[in-house]
CSV table of C-alpha atoms in Angstrom, one decimal:
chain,number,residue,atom,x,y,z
A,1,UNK,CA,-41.0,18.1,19.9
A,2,UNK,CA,-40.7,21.9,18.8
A,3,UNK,CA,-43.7,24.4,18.8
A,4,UNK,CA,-44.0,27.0,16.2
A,5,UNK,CA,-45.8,30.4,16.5
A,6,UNK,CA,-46.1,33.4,14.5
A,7,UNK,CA,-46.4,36.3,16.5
A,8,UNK,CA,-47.6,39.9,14.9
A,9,UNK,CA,-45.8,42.5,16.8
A,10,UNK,CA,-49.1,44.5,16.5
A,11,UNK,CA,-51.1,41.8,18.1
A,12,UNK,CA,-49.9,41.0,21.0
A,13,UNK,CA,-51.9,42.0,24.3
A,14,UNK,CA,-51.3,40.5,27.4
A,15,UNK,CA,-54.3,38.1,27.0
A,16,UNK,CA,-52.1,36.2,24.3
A,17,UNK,CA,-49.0,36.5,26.3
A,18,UNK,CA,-47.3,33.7,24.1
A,19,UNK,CA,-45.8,36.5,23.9
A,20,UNK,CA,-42.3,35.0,22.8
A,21,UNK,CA,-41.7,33.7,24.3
A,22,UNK,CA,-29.0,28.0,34.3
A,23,UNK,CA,-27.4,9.9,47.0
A,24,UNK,CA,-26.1,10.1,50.7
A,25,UNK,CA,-27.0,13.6,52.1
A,26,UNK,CA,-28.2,12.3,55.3
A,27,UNK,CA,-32.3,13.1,53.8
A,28,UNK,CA,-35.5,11.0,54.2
A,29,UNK,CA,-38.2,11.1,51.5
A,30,UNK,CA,-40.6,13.2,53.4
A,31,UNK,CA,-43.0,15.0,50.7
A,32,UNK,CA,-41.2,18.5,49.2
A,33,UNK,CA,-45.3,19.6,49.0
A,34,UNK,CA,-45.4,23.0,46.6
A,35,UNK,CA,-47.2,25.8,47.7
A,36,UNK,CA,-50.3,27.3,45.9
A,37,UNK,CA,-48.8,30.1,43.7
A,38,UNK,CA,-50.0,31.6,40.9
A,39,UNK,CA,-47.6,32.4,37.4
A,40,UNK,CA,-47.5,36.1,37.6
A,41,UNK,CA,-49.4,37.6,34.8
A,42,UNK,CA,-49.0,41.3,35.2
A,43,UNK,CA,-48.7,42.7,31.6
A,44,UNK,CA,-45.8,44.3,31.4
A,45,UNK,CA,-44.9,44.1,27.9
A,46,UNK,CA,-47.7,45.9,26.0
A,47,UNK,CA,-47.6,49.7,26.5
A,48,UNK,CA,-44.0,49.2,25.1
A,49,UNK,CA,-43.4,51.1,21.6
A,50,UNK,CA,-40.9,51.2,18.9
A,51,UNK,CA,-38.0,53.0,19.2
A,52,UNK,CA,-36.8,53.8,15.9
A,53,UNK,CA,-32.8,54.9,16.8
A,54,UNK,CA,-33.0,51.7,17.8
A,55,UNK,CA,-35.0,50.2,15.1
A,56,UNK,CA,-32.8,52.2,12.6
A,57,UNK,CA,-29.8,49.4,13.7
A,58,UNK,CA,-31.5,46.1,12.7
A,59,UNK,CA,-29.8,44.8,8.8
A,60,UNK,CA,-32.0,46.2,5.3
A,61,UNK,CA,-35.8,44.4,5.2
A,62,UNK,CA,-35.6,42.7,8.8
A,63,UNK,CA,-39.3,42.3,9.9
A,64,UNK,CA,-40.0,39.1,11.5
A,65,UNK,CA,-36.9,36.6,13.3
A,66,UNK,CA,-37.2,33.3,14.8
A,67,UNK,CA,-36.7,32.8,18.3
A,68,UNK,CA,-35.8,29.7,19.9
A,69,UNK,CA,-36.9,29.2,23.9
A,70,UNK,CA,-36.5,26.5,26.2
A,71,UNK,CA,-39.7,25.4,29.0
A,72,UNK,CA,-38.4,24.5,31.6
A,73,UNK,CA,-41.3,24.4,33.6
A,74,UNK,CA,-40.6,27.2,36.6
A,75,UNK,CA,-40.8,30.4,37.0
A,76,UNK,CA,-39.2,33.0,36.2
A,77,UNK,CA,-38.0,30.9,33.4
A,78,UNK,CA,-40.2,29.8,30.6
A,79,UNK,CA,-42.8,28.5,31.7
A,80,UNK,CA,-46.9,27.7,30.8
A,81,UNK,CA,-50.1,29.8,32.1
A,82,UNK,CA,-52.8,27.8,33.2
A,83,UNK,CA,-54.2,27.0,30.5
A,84,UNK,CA,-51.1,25.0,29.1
A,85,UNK,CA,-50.6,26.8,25.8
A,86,UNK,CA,-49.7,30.5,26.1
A,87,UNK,CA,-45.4,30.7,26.9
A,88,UNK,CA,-44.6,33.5,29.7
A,89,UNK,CA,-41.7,34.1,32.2
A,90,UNK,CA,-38.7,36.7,32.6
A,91,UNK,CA,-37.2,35.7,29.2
A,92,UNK,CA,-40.2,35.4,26.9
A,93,UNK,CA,-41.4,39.1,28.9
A,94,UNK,CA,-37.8,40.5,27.9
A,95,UNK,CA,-38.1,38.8,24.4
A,96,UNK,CA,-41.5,40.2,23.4
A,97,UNK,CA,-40.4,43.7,24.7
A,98,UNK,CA,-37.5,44.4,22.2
A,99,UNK,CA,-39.5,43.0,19.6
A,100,UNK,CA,-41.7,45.8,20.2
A,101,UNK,CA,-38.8,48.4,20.4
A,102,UNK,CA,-37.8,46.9,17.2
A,103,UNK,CA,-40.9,46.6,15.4
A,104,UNK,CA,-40.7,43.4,14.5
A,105,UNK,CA,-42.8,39.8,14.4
A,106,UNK,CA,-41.7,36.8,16.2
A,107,UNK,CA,-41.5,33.3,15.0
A,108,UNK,CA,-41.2,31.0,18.2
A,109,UNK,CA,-40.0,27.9,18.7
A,110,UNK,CA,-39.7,25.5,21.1
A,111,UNK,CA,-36.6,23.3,21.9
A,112,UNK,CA,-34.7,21.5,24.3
A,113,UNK,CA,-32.1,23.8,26.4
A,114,UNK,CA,-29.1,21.8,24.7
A,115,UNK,CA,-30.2,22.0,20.9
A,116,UNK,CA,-30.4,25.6,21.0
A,117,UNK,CA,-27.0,27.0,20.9
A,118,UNK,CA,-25.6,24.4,18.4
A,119,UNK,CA,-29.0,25.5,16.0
A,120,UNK,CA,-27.6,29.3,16.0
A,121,UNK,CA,-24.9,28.6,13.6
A,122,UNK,CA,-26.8,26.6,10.9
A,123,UNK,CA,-29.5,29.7,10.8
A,124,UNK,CA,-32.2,27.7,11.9
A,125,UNK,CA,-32.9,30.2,14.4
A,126,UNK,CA,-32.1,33.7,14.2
A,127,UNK,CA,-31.2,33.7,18.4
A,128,UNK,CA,-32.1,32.0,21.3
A,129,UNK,CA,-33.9,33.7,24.9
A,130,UNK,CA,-33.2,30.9,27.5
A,131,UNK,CA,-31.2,32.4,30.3
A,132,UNK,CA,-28.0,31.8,28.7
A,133,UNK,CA,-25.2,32.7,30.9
A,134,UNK,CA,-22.5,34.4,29.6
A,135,UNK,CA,-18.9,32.6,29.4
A,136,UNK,CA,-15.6,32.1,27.7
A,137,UNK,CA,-16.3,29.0,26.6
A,138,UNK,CA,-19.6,29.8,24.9
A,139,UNK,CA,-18.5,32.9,23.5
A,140,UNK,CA,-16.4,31.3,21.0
A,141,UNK,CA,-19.0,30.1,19.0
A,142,UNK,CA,-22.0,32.4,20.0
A,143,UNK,CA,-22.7,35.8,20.6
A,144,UNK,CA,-24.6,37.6,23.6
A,145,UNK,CA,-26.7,40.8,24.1
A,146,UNK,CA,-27.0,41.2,27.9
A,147,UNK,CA,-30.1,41.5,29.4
A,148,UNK,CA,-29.6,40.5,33.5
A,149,UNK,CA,-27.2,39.0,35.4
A,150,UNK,CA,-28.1,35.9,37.4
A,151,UNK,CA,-25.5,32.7,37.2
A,152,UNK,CA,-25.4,29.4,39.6
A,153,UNK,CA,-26.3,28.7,42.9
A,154,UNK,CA,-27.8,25.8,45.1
A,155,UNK,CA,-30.5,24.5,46.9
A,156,UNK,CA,-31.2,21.5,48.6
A,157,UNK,CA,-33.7,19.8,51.1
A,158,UNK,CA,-34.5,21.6,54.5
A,159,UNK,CA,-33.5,18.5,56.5
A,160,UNK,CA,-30.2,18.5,54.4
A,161,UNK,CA,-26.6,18.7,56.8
A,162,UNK,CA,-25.5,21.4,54.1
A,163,UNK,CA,-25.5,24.7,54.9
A,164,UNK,CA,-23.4,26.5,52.2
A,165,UNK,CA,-21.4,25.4,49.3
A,166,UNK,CA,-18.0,27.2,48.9
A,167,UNK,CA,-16.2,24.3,47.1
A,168,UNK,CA,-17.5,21.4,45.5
A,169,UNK,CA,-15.3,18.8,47.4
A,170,UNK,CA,-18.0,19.1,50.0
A,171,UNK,CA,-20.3,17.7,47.1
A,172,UNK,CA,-18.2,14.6,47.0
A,173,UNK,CA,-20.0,11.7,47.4
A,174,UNK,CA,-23.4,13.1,46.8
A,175,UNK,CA,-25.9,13.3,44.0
A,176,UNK,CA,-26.4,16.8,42.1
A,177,UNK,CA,-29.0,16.9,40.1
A,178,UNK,CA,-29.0,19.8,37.5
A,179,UNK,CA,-30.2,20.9,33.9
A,180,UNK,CA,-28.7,19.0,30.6
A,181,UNK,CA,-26.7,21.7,28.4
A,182,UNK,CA,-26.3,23.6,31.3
A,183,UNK,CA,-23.3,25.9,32.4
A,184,UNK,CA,-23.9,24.1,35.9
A,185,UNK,CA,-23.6,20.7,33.7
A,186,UNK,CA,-20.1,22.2,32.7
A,187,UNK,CA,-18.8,23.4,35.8
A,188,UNK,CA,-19.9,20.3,38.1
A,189,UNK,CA,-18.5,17.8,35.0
A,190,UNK,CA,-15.0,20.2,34.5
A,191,UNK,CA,-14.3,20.0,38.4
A,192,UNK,CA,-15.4,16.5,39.2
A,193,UNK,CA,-11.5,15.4,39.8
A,194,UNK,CA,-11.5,17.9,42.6
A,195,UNK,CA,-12.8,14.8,44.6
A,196,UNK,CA,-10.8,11.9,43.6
A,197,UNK,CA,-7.5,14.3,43.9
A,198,UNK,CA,-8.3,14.6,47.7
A,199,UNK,CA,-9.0,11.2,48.0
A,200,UNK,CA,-12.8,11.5,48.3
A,201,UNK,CA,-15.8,9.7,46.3
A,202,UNK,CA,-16.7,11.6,43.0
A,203,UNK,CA,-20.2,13.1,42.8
A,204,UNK,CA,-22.4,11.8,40.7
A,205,UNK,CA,-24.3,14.5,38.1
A,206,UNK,CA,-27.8,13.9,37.2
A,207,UNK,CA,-28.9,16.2,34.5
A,208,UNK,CA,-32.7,16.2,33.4
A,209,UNK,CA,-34.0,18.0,31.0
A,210,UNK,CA,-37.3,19.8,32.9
A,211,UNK,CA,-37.0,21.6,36.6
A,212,UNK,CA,-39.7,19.5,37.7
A,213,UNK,CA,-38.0,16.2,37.3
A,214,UNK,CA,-34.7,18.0,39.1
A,215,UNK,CA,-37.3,18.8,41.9
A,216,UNK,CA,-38.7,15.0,41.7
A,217,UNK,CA,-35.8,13.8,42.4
A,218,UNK,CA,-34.6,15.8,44.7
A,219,UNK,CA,-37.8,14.8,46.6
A,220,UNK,CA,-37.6,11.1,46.4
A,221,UNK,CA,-34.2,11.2,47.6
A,222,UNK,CA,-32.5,10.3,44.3
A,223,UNK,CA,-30.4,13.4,44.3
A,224,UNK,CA,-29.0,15.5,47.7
A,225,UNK,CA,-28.7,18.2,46.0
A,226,UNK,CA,-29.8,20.9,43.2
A,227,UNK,CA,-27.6,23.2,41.2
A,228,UNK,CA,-29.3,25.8,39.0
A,229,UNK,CA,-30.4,29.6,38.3
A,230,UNK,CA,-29.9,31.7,41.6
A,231,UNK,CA,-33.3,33.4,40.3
A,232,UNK,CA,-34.6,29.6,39.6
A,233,UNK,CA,-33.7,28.4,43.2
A,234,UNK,CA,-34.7,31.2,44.9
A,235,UNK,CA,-38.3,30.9,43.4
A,236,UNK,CA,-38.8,27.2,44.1
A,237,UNK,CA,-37.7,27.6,47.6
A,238,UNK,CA,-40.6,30.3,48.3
A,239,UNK,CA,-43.1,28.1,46.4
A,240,UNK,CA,-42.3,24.4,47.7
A,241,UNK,CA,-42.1,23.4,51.5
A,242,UNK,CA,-39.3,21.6,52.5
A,243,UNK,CA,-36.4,23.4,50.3
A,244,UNK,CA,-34.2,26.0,51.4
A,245,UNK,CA,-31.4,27.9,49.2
A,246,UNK,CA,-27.8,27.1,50.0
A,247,UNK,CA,-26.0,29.9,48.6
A,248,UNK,CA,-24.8,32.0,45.3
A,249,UNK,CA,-21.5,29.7,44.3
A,250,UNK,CA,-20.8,32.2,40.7
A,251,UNK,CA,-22.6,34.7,39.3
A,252,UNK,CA,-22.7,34.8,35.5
A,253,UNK,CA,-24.3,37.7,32.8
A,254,UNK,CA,-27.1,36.4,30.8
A,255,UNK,CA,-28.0,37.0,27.3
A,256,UNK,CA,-30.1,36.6,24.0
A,257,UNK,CA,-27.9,33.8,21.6
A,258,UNK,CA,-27.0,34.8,18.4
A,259,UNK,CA,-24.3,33.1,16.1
A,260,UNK,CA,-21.2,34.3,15.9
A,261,UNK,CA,-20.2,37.6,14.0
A,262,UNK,CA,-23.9,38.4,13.9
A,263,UNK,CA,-25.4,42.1,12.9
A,264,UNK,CA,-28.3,41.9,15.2
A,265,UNK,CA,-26.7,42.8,18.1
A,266,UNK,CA,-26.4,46.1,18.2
A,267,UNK,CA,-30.1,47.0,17.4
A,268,UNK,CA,-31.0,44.3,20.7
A,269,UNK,CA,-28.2,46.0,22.9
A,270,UNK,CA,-29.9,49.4,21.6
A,271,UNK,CA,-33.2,47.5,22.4
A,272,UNK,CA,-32.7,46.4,26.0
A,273,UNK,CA,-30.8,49.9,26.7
A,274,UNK,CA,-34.2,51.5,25.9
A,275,UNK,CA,-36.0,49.2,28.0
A,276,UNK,CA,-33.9,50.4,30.5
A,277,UNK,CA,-34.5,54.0,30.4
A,278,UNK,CA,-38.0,53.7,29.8
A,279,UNK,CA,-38.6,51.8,33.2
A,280,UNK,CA,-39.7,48.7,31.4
A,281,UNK,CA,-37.0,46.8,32.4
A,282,UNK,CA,-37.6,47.4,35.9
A,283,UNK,CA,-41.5,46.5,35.6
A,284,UNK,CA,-40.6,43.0,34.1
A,285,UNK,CA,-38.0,42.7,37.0
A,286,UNK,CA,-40.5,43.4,39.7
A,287,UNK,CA,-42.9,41.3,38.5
A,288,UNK,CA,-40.9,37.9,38.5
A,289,UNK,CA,-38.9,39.2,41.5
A,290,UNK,CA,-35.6,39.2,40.3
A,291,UNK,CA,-34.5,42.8,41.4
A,292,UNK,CA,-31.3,41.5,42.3
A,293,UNK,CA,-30.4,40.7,38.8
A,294,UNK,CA,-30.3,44.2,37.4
A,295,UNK,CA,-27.5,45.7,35.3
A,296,UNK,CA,-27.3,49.6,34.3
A,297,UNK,CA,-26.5,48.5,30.4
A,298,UNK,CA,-26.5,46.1,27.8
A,299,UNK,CA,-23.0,44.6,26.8
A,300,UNK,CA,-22.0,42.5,23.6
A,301,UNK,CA,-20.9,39.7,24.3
A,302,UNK,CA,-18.5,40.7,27.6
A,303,UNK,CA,-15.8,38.6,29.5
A,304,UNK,CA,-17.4,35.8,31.8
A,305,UNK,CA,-17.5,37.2,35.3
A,306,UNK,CA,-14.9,36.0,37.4
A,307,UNK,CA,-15.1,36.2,41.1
């Protein structure tokens, strides 16, 4: 089931912030409770104005473009306020601000993680703003305009034996639980041999398509372990008792999806780069606490990090 909004760039205020919108552990099933918390609703987005060298960069007649977005149900990704209807997070916050650079509306609409990427090519949407990491693989068929850098980590039950993962053969035998269409997906399905060619059990991979079901499951003692967003983990952890974050395993750039040869890139690398300078960037940074994720400049569509 997809949503559809039209948003008028000359509308938006931070009160209609719909804005736009990565087994056998040795656990019991004692309760993961979460912690009161409240989605961060600091408006960051609206004293942002249009920048017209960058403006100047979008194709002839460009006004309005649709924007597809996953919810996935935690901060700082896409995510609901309390009243279940208006979108907010990191991405829809980055999202709504270079449509204001730009000057233009926003069609949004909601998908599954998976569906959006393949979409890009028919022009069904114009881009995608789902903390897409950046990587060889995907940039084949898709393009990327930079706008932080956050890439794969894990987390896992307090009571959990595991302490850090370095390599996945100490996954063997476990169950990871992890987003559908993911890059985690990928790399856990690409390196399952890793087990059987040291003689060990395979891991199983659960993927499932909302966080909270990951965390579910991870809390009834179905999976042993979660692999996701570093900026993802890090936030459950300080809002649910009973978790704690295993480690950074590969750190990945993360950009708005675009098809393939597009000319909208340059305007939204021109976009976020004024963003940047203004100190915007930084404000929607601070407010979902991912200061760690910063980069000094937008890139099209750059080499996947290696480390």
């Amino acid at each position: 089931m997809r949503t559809r909004f039209l948003i008028p760039f000359v509308t938006i205020t931070s009160a209609t912030l719909l804005l736009t919108g990565c087994g056998s552990g040795g656990t019991d099933t004692t309760s993961v409770a979460a912690k009161p918390a409240k989605v961060p609703t600091t408006d960051v987005v609206s004293a942002v104005r249009k920048d017209d060298s960058a403006a100047k960069l979008l194709p002839a007649g460009t006004t309005s473009l649709t924007v597809a977005v996953s919810v996935g149900g935690t901060p700082p990704g896409t995510t609901y306020l309390d009243d279940g209807k208006t979108l907010t997070g990191q991405d829809v916050d980055f999202t709504q601000a270079v449509a204001r650079v730009l000057g233009i509306r926003l069609k949004v609409e909601q998908a599954s993680f998976e569906a959006i990427l393949p979409a890009l090519d028919s022009g069904k949407y114009d881009f995608g703003a789902s903390n897409f990491g950046v990587t060889d693989e995907r940039r084949k068929t898709i393009d990327f305009v930079t706008y932080v850098n956050d890439g794969q980590g894990f987390a896992t039950r307090k009571d959990s034996k595991l302490t850090k993962v370095t390599d996945l053969t100490q996954l063997c035998g476990l169950n990871v639980a992890t987003g559908a269409g993911t890059t985690f997906e990928a790399t856990l399905e690409e390196n399952k041999h890793v087990c059987t060619d040291a003689g060990k059990k395979a891991y199983k991979v659960q993927t499932y398509a909302e966080s909270s079901a990951i965390w579910s499951s991870l809390q009834q003692g179905r999976s042993d372990i979660v692999m996701s967003t570093i900026n993802g983990l890090r936030y459950a952890v300080a809002h649910q008792e009973g978790l704690k974050f295993l480690n950074e395993y590969h750190r990945l750039d993360v950009g708005f999806a675009f098809k393939k040869g597009t000319d909208l890139a340059p305007a939204f690398q021109a976009a976020v780069n004024k963003l940047l300078s203004d100190g915007t960037y930084g404000r929607i940074l601070k407010k979902w606490g991912t200061t760690g994720s910063a980069i000094e400049k937008s890139r099209i569509s750059p080499p996947e990090l290696k480390d």
